[in-house]
PDB file of C-alpha atoms in Angstrom:
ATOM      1  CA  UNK A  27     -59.719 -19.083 -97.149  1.00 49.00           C
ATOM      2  CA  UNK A  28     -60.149 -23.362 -96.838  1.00 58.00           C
ATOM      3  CA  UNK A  29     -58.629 -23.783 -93.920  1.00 55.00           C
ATOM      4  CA  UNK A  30     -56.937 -27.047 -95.280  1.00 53.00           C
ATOM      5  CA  UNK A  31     -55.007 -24.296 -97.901  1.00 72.00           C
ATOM      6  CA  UNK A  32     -52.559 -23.268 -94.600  1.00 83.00           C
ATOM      7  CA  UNK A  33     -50.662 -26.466 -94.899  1.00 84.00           C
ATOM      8  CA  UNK A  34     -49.537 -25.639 -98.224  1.00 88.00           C
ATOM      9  CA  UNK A  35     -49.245 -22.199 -97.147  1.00 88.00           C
ATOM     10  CA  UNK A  36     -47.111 -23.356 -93.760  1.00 90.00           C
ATOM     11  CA  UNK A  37     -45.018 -25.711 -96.506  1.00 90.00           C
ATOM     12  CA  UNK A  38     -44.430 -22.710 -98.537  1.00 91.00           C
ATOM     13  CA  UNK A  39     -42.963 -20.847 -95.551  1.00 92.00           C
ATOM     14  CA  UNK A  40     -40.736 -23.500 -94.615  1.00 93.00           C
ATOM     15  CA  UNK A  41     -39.092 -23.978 -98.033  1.00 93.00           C
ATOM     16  CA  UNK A  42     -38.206 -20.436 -97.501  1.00 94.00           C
ATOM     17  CA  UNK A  43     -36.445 -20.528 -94.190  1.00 94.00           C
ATOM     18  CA  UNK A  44     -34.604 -23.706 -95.739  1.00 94.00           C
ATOM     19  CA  UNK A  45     -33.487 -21.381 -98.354  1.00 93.00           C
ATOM     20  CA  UNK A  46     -32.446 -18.756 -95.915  1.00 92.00           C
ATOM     21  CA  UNK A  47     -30.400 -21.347 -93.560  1.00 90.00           C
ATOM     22  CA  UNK A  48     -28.463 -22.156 -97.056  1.00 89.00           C
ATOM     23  CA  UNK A  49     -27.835 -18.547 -98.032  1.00 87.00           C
ATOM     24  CA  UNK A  50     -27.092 -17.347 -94.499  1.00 85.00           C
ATOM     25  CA  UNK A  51     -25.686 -20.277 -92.830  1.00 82.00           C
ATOM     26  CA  UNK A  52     -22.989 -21.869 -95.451  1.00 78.00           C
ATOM     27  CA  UNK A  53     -22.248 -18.935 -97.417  1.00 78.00           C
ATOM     28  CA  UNK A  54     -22.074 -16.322 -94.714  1.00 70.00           C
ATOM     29  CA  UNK A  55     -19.815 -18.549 -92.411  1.00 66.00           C
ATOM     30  CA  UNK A  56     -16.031 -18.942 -92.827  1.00 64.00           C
ATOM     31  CA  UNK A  57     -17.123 -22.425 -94.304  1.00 62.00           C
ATOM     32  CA  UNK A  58     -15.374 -21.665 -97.730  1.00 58.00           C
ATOM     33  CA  UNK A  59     -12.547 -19.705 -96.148  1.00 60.00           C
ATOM     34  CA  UNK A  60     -10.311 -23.324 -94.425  1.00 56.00           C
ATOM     35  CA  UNK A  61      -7.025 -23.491 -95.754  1.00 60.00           C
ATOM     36  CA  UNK A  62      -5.819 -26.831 -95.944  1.00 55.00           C
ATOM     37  CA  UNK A  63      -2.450 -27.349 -93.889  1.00 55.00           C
ATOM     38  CA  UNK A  64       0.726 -28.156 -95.831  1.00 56.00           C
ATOM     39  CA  UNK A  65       1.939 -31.474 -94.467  1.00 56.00           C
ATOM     40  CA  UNK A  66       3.003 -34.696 -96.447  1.00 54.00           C
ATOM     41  CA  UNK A  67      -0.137 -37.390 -97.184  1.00 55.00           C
ATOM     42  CA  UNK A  68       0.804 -39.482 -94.775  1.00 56.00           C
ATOM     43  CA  UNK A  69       0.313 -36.197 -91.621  1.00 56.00           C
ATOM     44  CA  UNK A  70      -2.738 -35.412 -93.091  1.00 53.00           C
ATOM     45  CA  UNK A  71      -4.366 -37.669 -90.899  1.00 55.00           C
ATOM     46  CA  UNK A  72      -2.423 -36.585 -88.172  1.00 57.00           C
ATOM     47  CA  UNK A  73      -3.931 -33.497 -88.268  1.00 68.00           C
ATOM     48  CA  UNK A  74      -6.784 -32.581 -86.066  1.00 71.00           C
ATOM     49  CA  UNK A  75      -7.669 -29.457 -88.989  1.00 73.00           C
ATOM     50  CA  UNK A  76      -7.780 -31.942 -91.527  1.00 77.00           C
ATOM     51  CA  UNK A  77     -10.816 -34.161 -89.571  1.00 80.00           C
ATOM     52  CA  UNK A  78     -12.566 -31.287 -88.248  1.00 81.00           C
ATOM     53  CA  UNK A  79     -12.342 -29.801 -92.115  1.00 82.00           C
ATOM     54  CA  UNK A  80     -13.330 -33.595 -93.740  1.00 84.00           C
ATOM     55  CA  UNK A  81     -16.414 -33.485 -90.686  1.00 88.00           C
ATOM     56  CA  UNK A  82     -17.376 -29.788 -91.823  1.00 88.00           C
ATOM     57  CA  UNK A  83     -17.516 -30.576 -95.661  1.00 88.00           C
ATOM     58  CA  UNK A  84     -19.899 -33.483 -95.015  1.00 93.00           C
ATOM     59  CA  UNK A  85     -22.019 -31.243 -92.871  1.00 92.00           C
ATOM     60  CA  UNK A  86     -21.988 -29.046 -95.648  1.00 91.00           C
ATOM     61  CA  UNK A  87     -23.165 -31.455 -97.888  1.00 93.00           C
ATOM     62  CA  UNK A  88     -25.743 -32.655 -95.453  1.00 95.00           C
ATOM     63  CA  UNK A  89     -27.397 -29.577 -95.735  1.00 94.00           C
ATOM     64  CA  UNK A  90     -27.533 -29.206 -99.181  1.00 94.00           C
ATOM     65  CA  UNK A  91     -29.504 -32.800 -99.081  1.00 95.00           C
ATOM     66  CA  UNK A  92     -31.696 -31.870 -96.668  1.00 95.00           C
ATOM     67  CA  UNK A  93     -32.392 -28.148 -98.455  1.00 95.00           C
ATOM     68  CA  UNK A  94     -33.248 -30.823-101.481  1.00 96.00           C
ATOM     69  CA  UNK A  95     -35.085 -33.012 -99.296  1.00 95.00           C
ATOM     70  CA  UNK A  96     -36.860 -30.067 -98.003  1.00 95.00           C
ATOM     71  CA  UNK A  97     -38.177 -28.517-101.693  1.00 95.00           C
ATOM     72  CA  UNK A  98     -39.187 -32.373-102.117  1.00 95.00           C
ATOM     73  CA  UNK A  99     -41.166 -32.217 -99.558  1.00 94.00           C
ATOM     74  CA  UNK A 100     -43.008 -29.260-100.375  1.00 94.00           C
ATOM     75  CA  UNK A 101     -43.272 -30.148-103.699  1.00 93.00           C
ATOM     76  CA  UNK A 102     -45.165 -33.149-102.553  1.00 92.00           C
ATOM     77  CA  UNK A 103     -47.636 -30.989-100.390  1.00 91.00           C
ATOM     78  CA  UNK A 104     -48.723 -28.288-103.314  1.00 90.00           C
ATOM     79  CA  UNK A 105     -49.454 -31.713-105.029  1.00 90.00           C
ATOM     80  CA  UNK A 106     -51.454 -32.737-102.581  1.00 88.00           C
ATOM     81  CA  UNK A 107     -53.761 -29.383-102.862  1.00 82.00           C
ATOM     82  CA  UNK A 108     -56.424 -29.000-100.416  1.00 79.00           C
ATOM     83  CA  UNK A 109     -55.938 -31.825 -98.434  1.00 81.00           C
ATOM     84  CA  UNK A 110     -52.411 -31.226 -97.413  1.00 81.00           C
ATOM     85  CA  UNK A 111     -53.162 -30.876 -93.588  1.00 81.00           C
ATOM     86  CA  UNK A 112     -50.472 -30.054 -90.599  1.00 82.00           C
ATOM     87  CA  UNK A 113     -49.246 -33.261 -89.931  1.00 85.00           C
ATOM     88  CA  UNK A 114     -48.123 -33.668 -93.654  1.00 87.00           C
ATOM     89  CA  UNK A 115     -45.837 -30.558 -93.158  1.00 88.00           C
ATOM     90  CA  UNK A 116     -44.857 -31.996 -89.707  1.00 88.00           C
ATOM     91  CA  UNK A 117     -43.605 -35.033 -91.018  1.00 89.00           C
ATOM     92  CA  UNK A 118     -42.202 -33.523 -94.282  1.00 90.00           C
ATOM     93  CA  UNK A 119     -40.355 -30.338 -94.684  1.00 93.00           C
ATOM     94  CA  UNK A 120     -40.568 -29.389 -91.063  1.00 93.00           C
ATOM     95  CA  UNK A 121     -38.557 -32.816 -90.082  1.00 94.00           C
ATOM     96  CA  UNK A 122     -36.319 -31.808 -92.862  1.00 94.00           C
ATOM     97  CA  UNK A 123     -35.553 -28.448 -92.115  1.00 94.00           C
ATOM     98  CA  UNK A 124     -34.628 -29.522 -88.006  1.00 96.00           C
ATOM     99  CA  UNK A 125     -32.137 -31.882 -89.438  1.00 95.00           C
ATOM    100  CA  UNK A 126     -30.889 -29.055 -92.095  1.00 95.00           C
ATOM    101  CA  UNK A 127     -30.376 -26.764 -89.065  1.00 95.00           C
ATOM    102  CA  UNK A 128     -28.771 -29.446 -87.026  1.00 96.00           C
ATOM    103  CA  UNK A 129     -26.195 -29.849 -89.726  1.00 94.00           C
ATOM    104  CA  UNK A 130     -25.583 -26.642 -89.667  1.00 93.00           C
ATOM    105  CA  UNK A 131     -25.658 -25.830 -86.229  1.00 92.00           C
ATOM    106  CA  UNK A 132     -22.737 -28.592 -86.307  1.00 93.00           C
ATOM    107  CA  UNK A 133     -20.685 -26.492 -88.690  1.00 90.00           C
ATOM    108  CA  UNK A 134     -20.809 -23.801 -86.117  1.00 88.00           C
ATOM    109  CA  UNK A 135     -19.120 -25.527 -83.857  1.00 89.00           C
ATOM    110  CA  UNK A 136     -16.740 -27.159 -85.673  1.00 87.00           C
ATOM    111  CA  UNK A 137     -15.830 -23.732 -86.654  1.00 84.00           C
ATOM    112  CA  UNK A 138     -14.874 -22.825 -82.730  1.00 82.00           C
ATOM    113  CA  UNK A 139     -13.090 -25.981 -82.805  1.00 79.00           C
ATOM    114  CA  UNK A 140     -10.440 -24.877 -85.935  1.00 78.00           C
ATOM    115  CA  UNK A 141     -10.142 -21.461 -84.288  1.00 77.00           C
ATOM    116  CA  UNK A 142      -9.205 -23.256 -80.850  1.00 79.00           C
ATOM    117  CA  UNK A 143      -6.358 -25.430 -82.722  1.00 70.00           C
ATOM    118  CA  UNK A 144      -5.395 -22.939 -85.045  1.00 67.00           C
ATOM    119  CA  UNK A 145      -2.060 -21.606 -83.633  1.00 63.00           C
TER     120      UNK A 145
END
């Protein structure tokens, strides 16, 4: 095996724990389960549910850019062939995937939050 082969390799793995942070992390959270309070337009703002559910959808959609971000990256590397090397991974899909799990990680606990002012 060419040792310059395990970046693409290492790339390869990471595009698959990107996928698994989507699969497991937004669709097997209560992220699609938020009901929106009933309140008139003008409350909505009022409304500490509303924010933390606005703050949890753009996390969401953070994510989703980074999962892209992520597959761009790798895509970029298997271009590259044999002389993808660690640091390309390092500064590519690695880099993307901590800020996909960051994002995510954020959901989490946004999530305590709604169940702490739920009443």
């Amino acid at each position: 095996m060419n040792p310059q082969s395990r970046g693409q390799e290492q790339a390869i793995a990471i595009l698959a724990i990107a996928t698994a942070v989507v699969g497991f992390g937004l669709f097997g959270s209560d992220f699609f389960d938020s009901e929106v309070p009933s309140t008139t337009p003008s409350g909505l703002l009022a409304e500490p549910r509303i924010m933390l559910m606005a703050a949890k959808a753009i996390c969401g959609v953070m994510v989703l850019a980074q999962y892209v971000l992520v597959f761009a990256s790798v895509r970029g590397i298997l271009k590259m062939g044999d002389s993808a090397a660690g640091e390309d991974v390092a500064d590519g899909p690695l880099t993307q995937l901590f800020w996909q799990v960051w994002f995510l990680a954020i959901i989490f606990f946004i999530d305590v939050f709604e169940k702490m002012t739920t009443p």
